[in-house]
XYZ file of C-alpha atoms in Angstrom:
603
model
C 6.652 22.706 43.788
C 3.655 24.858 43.964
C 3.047 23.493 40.157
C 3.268 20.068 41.328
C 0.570 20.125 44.173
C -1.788 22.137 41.331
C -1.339 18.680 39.312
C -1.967 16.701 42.051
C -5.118 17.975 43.689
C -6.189 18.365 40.084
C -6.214 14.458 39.556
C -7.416 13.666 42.668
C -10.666 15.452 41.303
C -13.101 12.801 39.294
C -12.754 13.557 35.386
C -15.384 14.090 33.486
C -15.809 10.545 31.369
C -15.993 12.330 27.941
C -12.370 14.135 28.637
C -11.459 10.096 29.721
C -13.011 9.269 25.981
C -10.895 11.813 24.412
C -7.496 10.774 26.222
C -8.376 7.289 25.503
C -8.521 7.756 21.719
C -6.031 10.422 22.011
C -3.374 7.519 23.259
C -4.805 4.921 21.079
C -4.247 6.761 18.328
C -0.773 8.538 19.307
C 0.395 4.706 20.072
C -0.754 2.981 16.919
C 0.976 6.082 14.784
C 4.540 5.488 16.787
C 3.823 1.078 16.130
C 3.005 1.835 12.921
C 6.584 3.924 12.461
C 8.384 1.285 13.995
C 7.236 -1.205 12.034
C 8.070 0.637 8.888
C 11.927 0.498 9.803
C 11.444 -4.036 9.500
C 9.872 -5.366 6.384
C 8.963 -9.041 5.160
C 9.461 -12.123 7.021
C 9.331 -15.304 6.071
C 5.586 -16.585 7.267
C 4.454 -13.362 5.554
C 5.665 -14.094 2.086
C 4.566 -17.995 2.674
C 0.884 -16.501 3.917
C 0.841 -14.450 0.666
C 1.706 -16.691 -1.784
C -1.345 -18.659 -0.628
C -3.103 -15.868 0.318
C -2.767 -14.838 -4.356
C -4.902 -18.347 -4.491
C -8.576 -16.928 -4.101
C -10.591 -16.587 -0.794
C -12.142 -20.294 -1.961
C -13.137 -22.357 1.149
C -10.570 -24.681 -0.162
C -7.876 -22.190 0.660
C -8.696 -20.661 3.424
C -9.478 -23.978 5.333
C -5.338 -24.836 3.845
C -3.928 -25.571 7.377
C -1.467 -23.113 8.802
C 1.388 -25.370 10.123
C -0.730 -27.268 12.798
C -3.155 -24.732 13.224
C -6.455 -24.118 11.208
C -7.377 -20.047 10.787
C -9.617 -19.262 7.704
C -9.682 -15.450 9.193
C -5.677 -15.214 8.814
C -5.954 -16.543 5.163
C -8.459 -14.479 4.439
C -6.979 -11.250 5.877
C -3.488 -12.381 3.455
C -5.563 -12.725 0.354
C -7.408 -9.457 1.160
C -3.175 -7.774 1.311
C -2.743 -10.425 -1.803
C -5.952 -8.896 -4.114
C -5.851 -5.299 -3.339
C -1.943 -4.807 -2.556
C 0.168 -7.325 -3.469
C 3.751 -7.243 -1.811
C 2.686 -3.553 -0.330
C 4.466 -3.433 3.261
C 2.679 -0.084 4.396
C -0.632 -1.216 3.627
C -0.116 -3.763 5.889
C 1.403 -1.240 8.409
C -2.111 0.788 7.877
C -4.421 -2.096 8.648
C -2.617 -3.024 11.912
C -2.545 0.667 12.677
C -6.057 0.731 12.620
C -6.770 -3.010 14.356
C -4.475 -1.912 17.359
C -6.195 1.692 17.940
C -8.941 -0.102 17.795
C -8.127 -2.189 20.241
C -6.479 -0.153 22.811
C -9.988 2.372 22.639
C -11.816 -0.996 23.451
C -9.949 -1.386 26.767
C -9.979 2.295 27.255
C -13.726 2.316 27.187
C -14.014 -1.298 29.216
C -11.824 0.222 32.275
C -14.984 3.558 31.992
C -17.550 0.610 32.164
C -15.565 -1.116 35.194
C -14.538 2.314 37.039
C -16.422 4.851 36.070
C -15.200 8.709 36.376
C -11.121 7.751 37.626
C -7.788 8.738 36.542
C -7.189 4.931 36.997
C -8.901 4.581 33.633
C -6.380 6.598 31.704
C -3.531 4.415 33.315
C -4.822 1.397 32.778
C -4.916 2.280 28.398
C -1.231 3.258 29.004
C -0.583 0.027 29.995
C -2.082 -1.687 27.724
C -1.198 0.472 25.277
C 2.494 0.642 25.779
C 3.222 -2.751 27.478
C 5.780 -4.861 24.994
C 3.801 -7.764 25.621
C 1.730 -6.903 22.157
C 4.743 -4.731 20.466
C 6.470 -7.992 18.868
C 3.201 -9.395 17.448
C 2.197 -5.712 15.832
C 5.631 -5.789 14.295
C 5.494 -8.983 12.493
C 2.864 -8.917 9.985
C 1.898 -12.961 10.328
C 1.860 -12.341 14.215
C -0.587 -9.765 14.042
C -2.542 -10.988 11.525
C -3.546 -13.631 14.476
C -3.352 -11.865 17.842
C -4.884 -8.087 16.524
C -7.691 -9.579 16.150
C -7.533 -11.770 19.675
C -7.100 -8.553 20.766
C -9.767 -6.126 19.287
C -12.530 -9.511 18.926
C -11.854 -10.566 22.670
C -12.421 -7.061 24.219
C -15.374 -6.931 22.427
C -16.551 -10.218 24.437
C -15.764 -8.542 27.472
C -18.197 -5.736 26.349
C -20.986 -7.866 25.304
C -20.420 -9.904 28.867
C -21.018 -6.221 30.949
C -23.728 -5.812 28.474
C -25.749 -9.180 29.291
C -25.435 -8.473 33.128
C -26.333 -4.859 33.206
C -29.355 -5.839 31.450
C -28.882 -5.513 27.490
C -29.290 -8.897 26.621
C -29.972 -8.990 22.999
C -27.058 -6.674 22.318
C -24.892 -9.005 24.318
C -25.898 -11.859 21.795
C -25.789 -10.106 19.028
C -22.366 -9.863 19.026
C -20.799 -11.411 21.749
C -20.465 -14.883 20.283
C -20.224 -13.646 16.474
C -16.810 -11.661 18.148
C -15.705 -15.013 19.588
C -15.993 -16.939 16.536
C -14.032 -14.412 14.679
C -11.161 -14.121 17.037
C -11.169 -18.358 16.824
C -10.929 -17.956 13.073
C -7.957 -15.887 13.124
C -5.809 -18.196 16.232
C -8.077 -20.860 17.911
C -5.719 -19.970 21.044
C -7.717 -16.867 21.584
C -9.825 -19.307 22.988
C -8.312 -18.328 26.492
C -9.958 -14.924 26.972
C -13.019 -16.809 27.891
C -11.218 -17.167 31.112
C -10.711 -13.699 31.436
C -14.697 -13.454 30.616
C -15.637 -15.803 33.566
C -13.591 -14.174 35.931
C -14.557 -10.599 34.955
C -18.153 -12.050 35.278
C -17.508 -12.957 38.559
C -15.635 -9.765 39.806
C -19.116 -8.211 38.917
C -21.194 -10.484 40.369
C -23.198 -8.914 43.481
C -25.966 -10.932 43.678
C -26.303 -14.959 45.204
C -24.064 -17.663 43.381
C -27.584 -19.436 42.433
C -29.196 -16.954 41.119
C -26.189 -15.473 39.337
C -25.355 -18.811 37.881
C -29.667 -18.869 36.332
C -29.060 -15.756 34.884
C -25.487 -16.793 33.037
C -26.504 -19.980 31.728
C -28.550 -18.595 28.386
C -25.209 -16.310 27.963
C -22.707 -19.278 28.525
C -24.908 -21.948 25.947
C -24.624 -18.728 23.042
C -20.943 -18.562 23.887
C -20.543 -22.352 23.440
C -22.472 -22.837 20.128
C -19.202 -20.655 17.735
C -16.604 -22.996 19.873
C -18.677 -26.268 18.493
C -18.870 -24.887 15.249
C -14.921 -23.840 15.161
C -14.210 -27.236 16.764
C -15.751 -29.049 14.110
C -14.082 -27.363 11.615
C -11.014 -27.950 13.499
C -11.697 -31.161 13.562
C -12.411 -31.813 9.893
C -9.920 -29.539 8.538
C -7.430 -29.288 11.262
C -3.274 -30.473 11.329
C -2.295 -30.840 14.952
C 0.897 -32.027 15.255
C 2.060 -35.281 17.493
C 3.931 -33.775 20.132
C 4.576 -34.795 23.594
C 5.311 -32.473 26.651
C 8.656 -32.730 27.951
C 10.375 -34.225 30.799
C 8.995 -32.919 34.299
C 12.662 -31.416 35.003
C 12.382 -29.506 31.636
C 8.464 -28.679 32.266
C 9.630 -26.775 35.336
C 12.414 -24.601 33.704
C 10.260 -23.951 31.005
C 7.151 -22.855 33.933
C 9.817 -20.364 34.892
C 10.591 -19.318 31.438
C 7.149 -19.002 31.077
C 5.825 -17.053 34.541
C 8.942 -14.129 33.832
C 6.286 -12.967 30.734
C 4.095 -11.575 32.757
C 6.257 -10.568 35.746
C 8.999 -8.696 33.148
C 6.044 -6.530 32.004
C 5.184 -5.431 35.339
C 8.285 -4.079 35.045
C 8.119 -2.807 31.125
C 10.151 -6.363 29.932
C 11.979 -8.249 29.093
C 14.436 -5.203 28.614
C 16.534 -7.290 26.285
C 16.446 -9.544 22.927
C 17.824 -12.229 21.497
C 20.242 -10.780 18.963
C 19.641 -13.635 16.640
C 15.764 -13.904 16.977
C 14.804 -10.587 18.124
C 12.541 -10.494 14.587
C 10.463 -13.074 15.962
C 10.180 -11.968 19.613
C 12.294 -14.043 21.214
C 13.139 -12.378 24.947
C 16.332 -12.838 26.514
C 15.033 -11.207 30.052
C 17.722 -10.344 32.408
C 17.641 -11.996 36.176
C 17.034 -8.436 37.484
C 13.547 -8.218 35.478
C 11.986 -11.271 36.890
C 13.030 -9.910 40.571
C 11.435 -6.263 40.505
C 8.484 -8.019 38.514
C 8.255 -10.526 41.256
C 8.246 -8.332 44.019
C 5.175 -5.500 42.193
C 3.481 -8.950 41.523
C 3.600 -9.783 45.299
C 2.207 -6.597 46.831
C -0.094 -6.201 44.274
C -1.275 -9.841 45.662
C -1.312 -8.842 49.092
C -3.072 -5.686 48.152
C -5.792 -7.605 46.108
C -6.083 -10.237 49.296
C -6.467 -7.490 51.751
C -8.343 -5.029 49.955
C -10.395 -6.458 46.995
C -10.601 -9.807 46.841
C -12.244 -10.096 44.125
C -9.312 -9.023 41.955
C -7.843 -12.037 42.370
C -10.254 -13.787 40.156
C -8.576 -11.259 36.731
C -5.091 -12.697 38.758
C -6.343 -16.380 38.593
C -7.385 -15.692 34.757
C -3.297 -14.773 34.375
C -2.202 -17.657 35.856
C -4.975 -19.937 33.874
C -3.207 -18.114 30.858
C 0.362 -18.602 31.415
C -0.338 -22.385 32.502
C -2.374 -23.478 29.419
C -0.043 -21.661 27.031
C 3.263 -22.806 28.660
C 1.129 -26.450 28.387
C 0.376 -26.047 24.291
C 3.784 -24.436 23.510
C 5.646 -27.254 25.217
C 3.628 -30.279 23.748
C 3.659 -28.816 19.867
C 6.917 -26.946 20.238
C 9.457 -28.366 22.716
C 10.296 -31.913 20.726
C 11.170 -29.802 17.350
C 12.400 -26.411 18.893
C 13.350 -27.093 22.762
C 12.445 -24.344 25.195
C 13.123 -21.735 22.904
C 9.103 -21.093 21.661
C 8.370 -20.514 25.776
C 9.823 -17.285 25.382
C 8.271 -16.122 22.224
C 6.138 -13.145 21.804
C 3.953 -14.477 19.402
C 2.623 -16.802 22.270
C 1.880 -13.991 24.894
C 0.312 -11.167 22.843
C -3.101 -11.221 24.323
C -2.173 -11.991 28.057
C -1.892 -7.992 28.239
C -5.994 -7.808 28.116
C -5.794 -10.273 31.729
C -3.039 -8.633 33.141
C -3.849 -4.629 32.445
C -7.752 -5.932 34.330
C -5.437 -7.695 37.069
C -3.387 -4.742 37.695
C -5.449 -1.752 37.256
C -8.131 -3.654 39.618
C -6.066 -4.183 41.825
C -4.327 -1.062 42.203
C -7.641 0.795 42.660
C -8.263 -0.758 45.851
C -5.490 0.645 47.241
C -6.821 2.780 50.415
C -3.650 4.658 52.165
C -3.800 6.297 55.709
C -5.396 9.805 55.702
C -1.841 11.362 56.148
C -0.470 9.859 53.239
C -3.600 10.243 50.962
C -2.175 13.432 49.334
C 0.938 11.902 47.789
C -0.993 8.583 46.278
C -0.933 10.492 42.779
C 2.432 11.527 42.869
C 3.410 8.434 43.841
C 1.574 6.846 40.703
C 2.822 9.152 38.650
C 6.142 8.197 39.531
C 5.531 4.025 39.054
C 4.324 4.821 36.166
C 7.512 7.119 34.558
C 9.420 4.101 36.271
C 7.551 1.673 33.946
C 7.609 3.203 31.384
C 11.308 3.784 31.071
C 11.525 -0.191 31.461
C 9.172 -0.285 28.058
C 11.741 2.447 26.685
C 14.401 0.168 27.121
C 12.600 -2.976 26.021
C 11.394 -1.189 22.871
C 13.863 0.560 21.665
C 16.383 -2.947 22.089
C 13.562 -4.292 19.661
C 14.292 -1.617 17.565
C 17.455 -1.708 17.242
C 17.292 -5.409 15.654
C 13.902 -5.423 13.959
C 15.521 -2.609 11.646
C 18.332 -5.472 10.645
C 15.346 -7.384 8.267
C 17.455 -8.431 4.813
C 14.187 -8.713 3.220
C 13.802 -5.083 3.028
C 17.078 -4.447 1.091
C 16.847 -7.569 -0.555
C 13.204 -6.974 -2.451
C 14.151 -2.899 -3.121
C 17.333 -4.468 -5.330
C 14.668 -6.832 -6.756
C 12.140 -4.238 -7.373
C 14.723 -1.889 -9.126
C 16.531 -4.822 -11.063
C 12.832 -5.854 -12.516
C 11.701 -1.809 -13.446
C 15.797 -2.145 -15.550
C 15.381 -4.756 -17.316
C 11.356 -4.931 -17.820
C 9.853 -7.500 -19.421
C 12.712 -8.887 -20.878
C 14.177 -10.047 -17.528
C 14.508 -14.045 -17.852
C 15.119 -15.349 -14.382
C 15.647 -19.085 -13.436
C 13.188 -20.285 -10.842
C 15.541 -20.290 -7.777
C 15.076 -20.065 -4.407
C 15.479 -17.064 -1.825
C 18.192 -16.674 -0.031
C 17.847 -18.128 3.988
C 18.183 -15.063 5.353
C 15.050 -14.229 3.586
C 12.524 -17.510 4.388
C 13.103 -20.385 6.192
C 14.124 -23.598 4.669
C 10.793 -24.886 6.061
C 8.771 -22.782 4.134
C 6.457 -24.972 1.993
C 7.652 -22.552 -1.332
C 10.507 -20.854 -0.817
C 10.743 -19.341 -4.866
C 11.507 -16.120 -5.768
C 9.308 -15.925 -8.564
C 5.893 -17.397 -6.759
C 6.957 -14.007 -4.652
C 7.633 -11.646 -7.648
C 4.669 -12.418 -9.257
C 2.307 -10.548 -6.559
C 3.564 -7.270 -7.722
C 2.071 -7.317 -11.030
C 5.721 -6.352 -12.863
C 5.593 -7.907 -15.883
C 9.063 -10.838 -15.986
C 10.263 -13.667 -17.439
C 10.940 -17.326 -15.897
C 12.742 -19.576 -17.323
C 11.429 -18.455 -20.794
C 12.829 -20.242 -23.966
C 15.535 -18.557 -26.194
C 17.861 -16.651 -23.571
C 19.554 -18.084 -21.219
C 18.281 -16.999 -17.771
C 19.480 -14.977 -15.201
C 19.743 -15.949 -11.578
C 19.387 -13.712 -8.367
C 21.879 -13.411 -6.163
C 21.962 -13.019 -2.617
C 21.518 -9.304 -2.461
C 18.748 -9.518 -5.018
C 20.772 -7.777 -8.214
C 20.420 -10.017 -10.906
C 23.543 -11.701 -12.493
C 24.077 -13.743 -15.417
C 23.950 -17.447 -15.032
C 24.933 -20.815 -16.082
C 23.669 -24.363 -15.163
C 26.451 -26.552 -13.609
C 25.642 -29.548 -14.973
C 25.275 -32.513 -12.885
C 24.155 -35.166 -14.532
C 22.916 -35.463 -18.973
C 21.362 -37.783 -21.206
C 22.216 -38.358 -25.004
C 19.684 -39.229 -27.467
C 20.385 -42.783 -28.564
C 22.331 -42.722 -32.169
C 19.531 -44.240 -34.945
C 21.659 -43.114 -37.857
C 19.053 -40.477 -38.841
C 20.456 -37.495 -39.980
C 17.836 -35.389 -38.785
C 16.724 -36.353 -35.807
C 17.755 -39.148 -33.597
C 14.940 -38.697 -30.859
C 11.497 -37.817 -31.674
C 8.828 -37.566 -29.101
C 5.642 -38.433 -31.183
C 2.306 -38.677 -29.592
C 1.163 -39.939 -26.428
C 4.047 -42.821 -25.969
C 6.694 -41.887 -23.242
C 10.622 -41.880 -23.631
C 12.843 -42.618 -21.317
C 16.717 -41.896 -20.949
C 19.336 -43.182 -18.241
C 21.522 -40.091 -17.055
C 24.686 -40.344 -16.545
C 26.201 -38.535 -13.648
C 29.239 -36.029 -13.919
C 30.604 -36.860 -10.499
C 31.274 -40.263 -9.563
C 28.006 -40.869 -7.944
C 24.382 -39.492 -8.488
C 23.831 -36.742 -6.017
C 20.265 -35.469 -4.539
C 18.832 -32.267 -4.934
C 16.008 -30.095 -6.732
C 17.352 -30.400 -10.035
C 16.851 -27.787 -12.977
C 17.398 -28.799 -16.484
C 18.457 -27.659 -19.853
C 17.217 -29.522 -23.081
C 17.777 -28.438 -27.009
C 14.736 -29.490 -28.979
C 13.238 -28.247 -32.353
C 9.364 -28.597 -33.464
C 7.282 -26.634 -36.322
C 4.539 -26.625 -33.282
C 3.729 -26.069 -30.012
C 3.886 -28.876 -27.411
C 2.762 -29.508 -24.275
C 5.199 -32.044 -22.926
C 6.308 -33.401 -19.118
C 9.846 -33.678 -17.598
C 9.932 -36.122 -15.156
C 13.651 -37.219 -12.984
C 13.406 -40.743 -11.599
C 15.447 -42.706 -9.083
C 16.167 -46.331 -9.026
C 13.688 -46.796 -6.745
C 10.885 -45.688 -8.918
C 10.555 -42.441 -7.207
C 9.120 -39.763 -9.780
C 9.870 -35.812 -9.598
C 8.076 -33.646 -12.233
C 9.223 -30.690 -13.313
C 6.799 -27.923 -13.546
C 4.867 -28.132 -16.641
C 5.174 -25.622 -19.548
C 4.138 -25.042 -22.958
C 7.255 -25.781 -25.493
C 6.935 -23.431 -28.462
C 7.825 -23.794 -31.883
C 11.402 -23.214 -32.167
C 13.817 -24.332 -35.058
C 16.056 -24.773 -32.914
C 15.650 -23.916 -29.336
C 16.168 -24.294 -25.513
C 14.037 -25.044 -23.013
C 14.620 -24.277 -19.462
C 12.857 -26.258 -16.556
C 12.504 -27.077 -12.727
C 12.899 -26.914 -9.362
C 11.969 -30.664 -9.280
C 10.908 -32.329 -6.263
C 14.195 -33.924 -3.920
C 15.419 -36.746 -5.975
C 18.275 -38.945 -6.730
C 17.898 -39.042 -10.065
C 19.275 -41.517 -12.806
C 16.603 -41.183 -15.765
C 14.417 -38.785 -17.394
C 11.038 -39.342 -19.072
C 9.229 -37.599 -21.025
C 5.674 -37.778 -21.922
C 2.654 -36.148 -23.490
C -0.811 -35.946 -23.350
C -1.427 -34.749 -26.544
C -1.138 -37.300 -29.926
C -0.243 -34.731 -31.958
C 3.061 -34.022 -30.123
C 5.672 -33.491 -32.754
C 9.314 -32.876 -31.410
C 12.689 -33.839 -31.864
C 14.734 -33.765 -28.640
C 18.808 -33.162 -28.517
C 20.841 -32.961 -25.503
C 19.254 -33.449 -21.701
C 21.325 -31.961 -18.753
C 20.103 -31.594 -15.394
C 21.624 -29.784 -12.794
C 22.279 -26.568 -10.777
C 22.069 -22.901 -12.609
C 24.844 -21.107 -10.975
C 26.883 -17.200 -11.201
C 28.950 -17.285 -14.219
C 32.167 -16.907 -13.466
């Protein structure tokens, strides 16, 4: 016991602030190291491999203005094509940039809560919260997540620094990087948008002079602060993708408010405490009724205590609620008509409401004043909230854990990587698609080989000669066969030689007839026997009877006598002809056999 009142009356003594520097980098650092661990045990997901196939396209405007589902964010595409040009397809890299972006961050509130409350243990408590609340955990974990909200994070704290700057008197320092920190953080999500709440009401909890006055002196600070949200908005505006959604029935809006409001008050309590088992790799929570209660009830006294005691907390309280409201708003008009509720409870979407709610709480809580006789146990009794919350974020993390660890795409590309260093250069692989537990069917490229390519191993697809192998599901490579679907036979002319020859610019075309009853849809491959004493450069294109036209990808044919060449994915078609065409008059090549269809296992 004797111990415990020595730790006690030693934090009730003032700290020096460079021992609070130290402990603040201390945890940012320790934190970031055990993230960083954690996020070694998931690997790949689907966004990521999406991001860096586009990301291997060059940091032209062009691409990094390509819209990002609805969204428009030229910093994420250029942060993938930095992983895409100096580490292709290298997960810990990755790992070691967010590593660095979230120490960073968590130092940056460390050393705002110094600004705001000078020499106080409070300050140490507040970076642990921020630090180890799984509000942010799910975003540092996926790598497309992260790439947006890091940055929210680490660009939007430095706002709030350049916004104590400007009113404690260092103006030009404010503007010198104040609105340069906005625009970033725009560039990366335009959602980050929101801390500019949480800069108006910190502005205001610091305001001790006359409204009028106050207002004079903010207006030069709040015109630099609109000019990078004019120039985002236009490019937004001229680049931009929003989708047409529609919020949702008022019924549905209010279960979805509630879905919504048990973000914040689950991390109060270190939620959600549990996971969906299916989506858990996204962040979706699954928060138990219990979580919601116990965050409800620290929610309300830390209310009461910010109406009775500092009522000026409640403006970094108002900024939360501002938060959830707008965010539960956007979610449910872009999300709910495609997805339902589901989105509401995605991490992705509540990453940087820690930076409103740590200011809220640790605000708050330092205006709490207890009677004389009960003065001696305050830090023991923060001491023990604090264990208490932080063996709620035990729970929550290690849940996330537990199913982050489950990623197929870290198995899957390890098979991959070994199959390609077996069979080296040789390895002929047709152009097929991942597996769906790898990428999502609504991934705009979903083949292996636009992947494989980013690791610089030297392979094969679809070359002419051998017959190709496909991948399987578990990424070993098997031989293959195409299951024809449909074929086309040259016409018979009676020459012995050659009774189709593709000569110059002039197109051929050949009705296919289907080996099932009826032509079927899909992305077709196809094989075709030719022969040539040159190289060609010829198009494969499938057509439907509607005139629809799907090209397959264009290659070089090469002088073969004979040969096979190997082609596809084509576009979705319902095909019933092939043409064939050239842009080049000196294209010389006899054509034998067409079939399109499906390369498949051998059995």
């Amino acid at each position: 016991m004797r111990g415990i009142w020595r730790t006690v009356a030693l934090l009730r003594r003032p700290p020096d602030q460079a021992v609070l520097r130290g402990v603040v980098v201390a945890v940012a650092v320790v934190q970031a190291g055990v993230l960083g661990l954690l996020a070694r045990r998931g690997y790949w997901l689907s966004d990521d491999l999406d991001f860096l196939v586009q990301g291997s396209r060059g940091f032209a405007p062009r691409e990094l203005l390509t819209p990002v589902n609805d969204h428009i964010a030229p910093g994420l595409r250029f942060v993938y094509a930095g992983f895409a040009e100096l580490a292709p397809l290298n997960w810990d890299v990755t790992i070691a940039w967010r590593m660095i972006m979230q120490a960073l961050a968590i130092t940056l509130m460390g050393l705002l809560l110094l600004r705001l409350l000078g020499s106080s243990w409070w300050v140490v408590t507040g970076t642990l919260l921020y630090a180890l609340t799984p509000l942010s955990m799910p975003s540092f974990m996926s790598l497309s997540s992260g790439v947006n909200n890091l940055p929210a994070h680490v660009f939007g704290l430095l706002l709030l620094h350049a916004t104590l700057d400007w009113y404690s008197g260092r103006r030009l320092r404010a503007i010198a990087y104040g609105p340069l920190s906005l625009l970033i953080s725009l560039a990366c999500w335009e959602k980050s948008a929101l801390i500019l709440v949480t800069v108006v009401a910190l502005a205001l909890y610091q305001r001790t002079e006359p409204l009028g006055p106050w207002l004079r002196r903010t207006l030069p600070y709040a015109a630099a602060l609109l000019m990078p949200v004019v120039a985002f908005g236009i490019v937004y505006l001229q680049h931009g993708n929003p989708s047409a959604g529609r919020l949702p029935e008022p019924r549905q809006l209010l279960d979805l408010a509630g879905r919504a409001f048990a973000v914040p008050l689950g991390a109060l309590v270190g939620g959600p405490w549990e996971w969906n088992a299916f989506g858990t790799p996204m962040g979706l929570a699954t928060p138990p009724a219990a979580a919601s209660v116990l965050g409800g009830l620290v929610a309300a006294f830390l209310l009461l205590t910010a109406w009775r005691r500092d009522r000026r907390a409640l403006l970094l309280w108002g900024s939360v609620v501002a938060y959830v409201l707008v965010t539960l708003l956007l979610v449910s008009y872009g999300r709910f008509r495609l997805f339902g509720g589901i989105f509401t409870a995605h991490y992705h979407y509540w990453s940087d409401l820690s930076i409103p709610l740590t200011l809220a709480v640790v605000l708050t809580a330092t205006s709490i004043r207890p009677r004389i006789v009960f003065a001696r146990f305050v830090p023991v009794a923060a001491l023990c909230c604090l264990v208490a919350w932080f063996a709620g974020t035990l729970v929550t993390d290690t849940g996330f854990a537990e199913q982050w660890a489950k990623n197929p795409a870290k198995p899957y590309f390890a098979t991959v990587r070994g199959e390609l260093d077996r069979y080296g250069p040789t390895a002929n692989l047709w152009d097929t698609t991942m597996p769906p537990t790898i990428v999502s069917l609504l991934s705009p490229d979903i083949r292996l080989s636009s992947v494989l390519r980013l690791t610089g191993i030297p392979f094969q697809s679809q070359a002419p000669g051998s017959e190709p192998s496909i991948v399987d599901d578990t990424g070993r490579f098997r031989p293959a066969t195409l299951t024809v679907w449909s074929q086309a036979e040259p016409p018979k002319t009676g020459n012995t030689i050659c009774d189709l020859l593709v000569r110059g610019t002039e197109p051929v075309t050949l009705p296919l007839r289907s080996t099932p009853t009826e032509a079927a849809t899909g992305n077709w491959y196809a094989e075709i026997s030719y022969f040539s004493n040159r190289e060609n450069h010829l198009v494969v294109e499938l057509l439907d009877d509607n005139g629809s036209v799907a090209a397959m990808p264009a290659v070089t044919w090469p002088a073969a006598l004979p040969g096979d060449m190997y082609l596809g994915p084509s576009d979705h078609i319902r095909a019933t002809a092939v043409r064939l065409r050239s842009t080049d008059p000196g294209t010389n090549l006899c054509v034998g056999h067409i079939e399109v269809g499906l390369p498949e296992v051998s059995r």
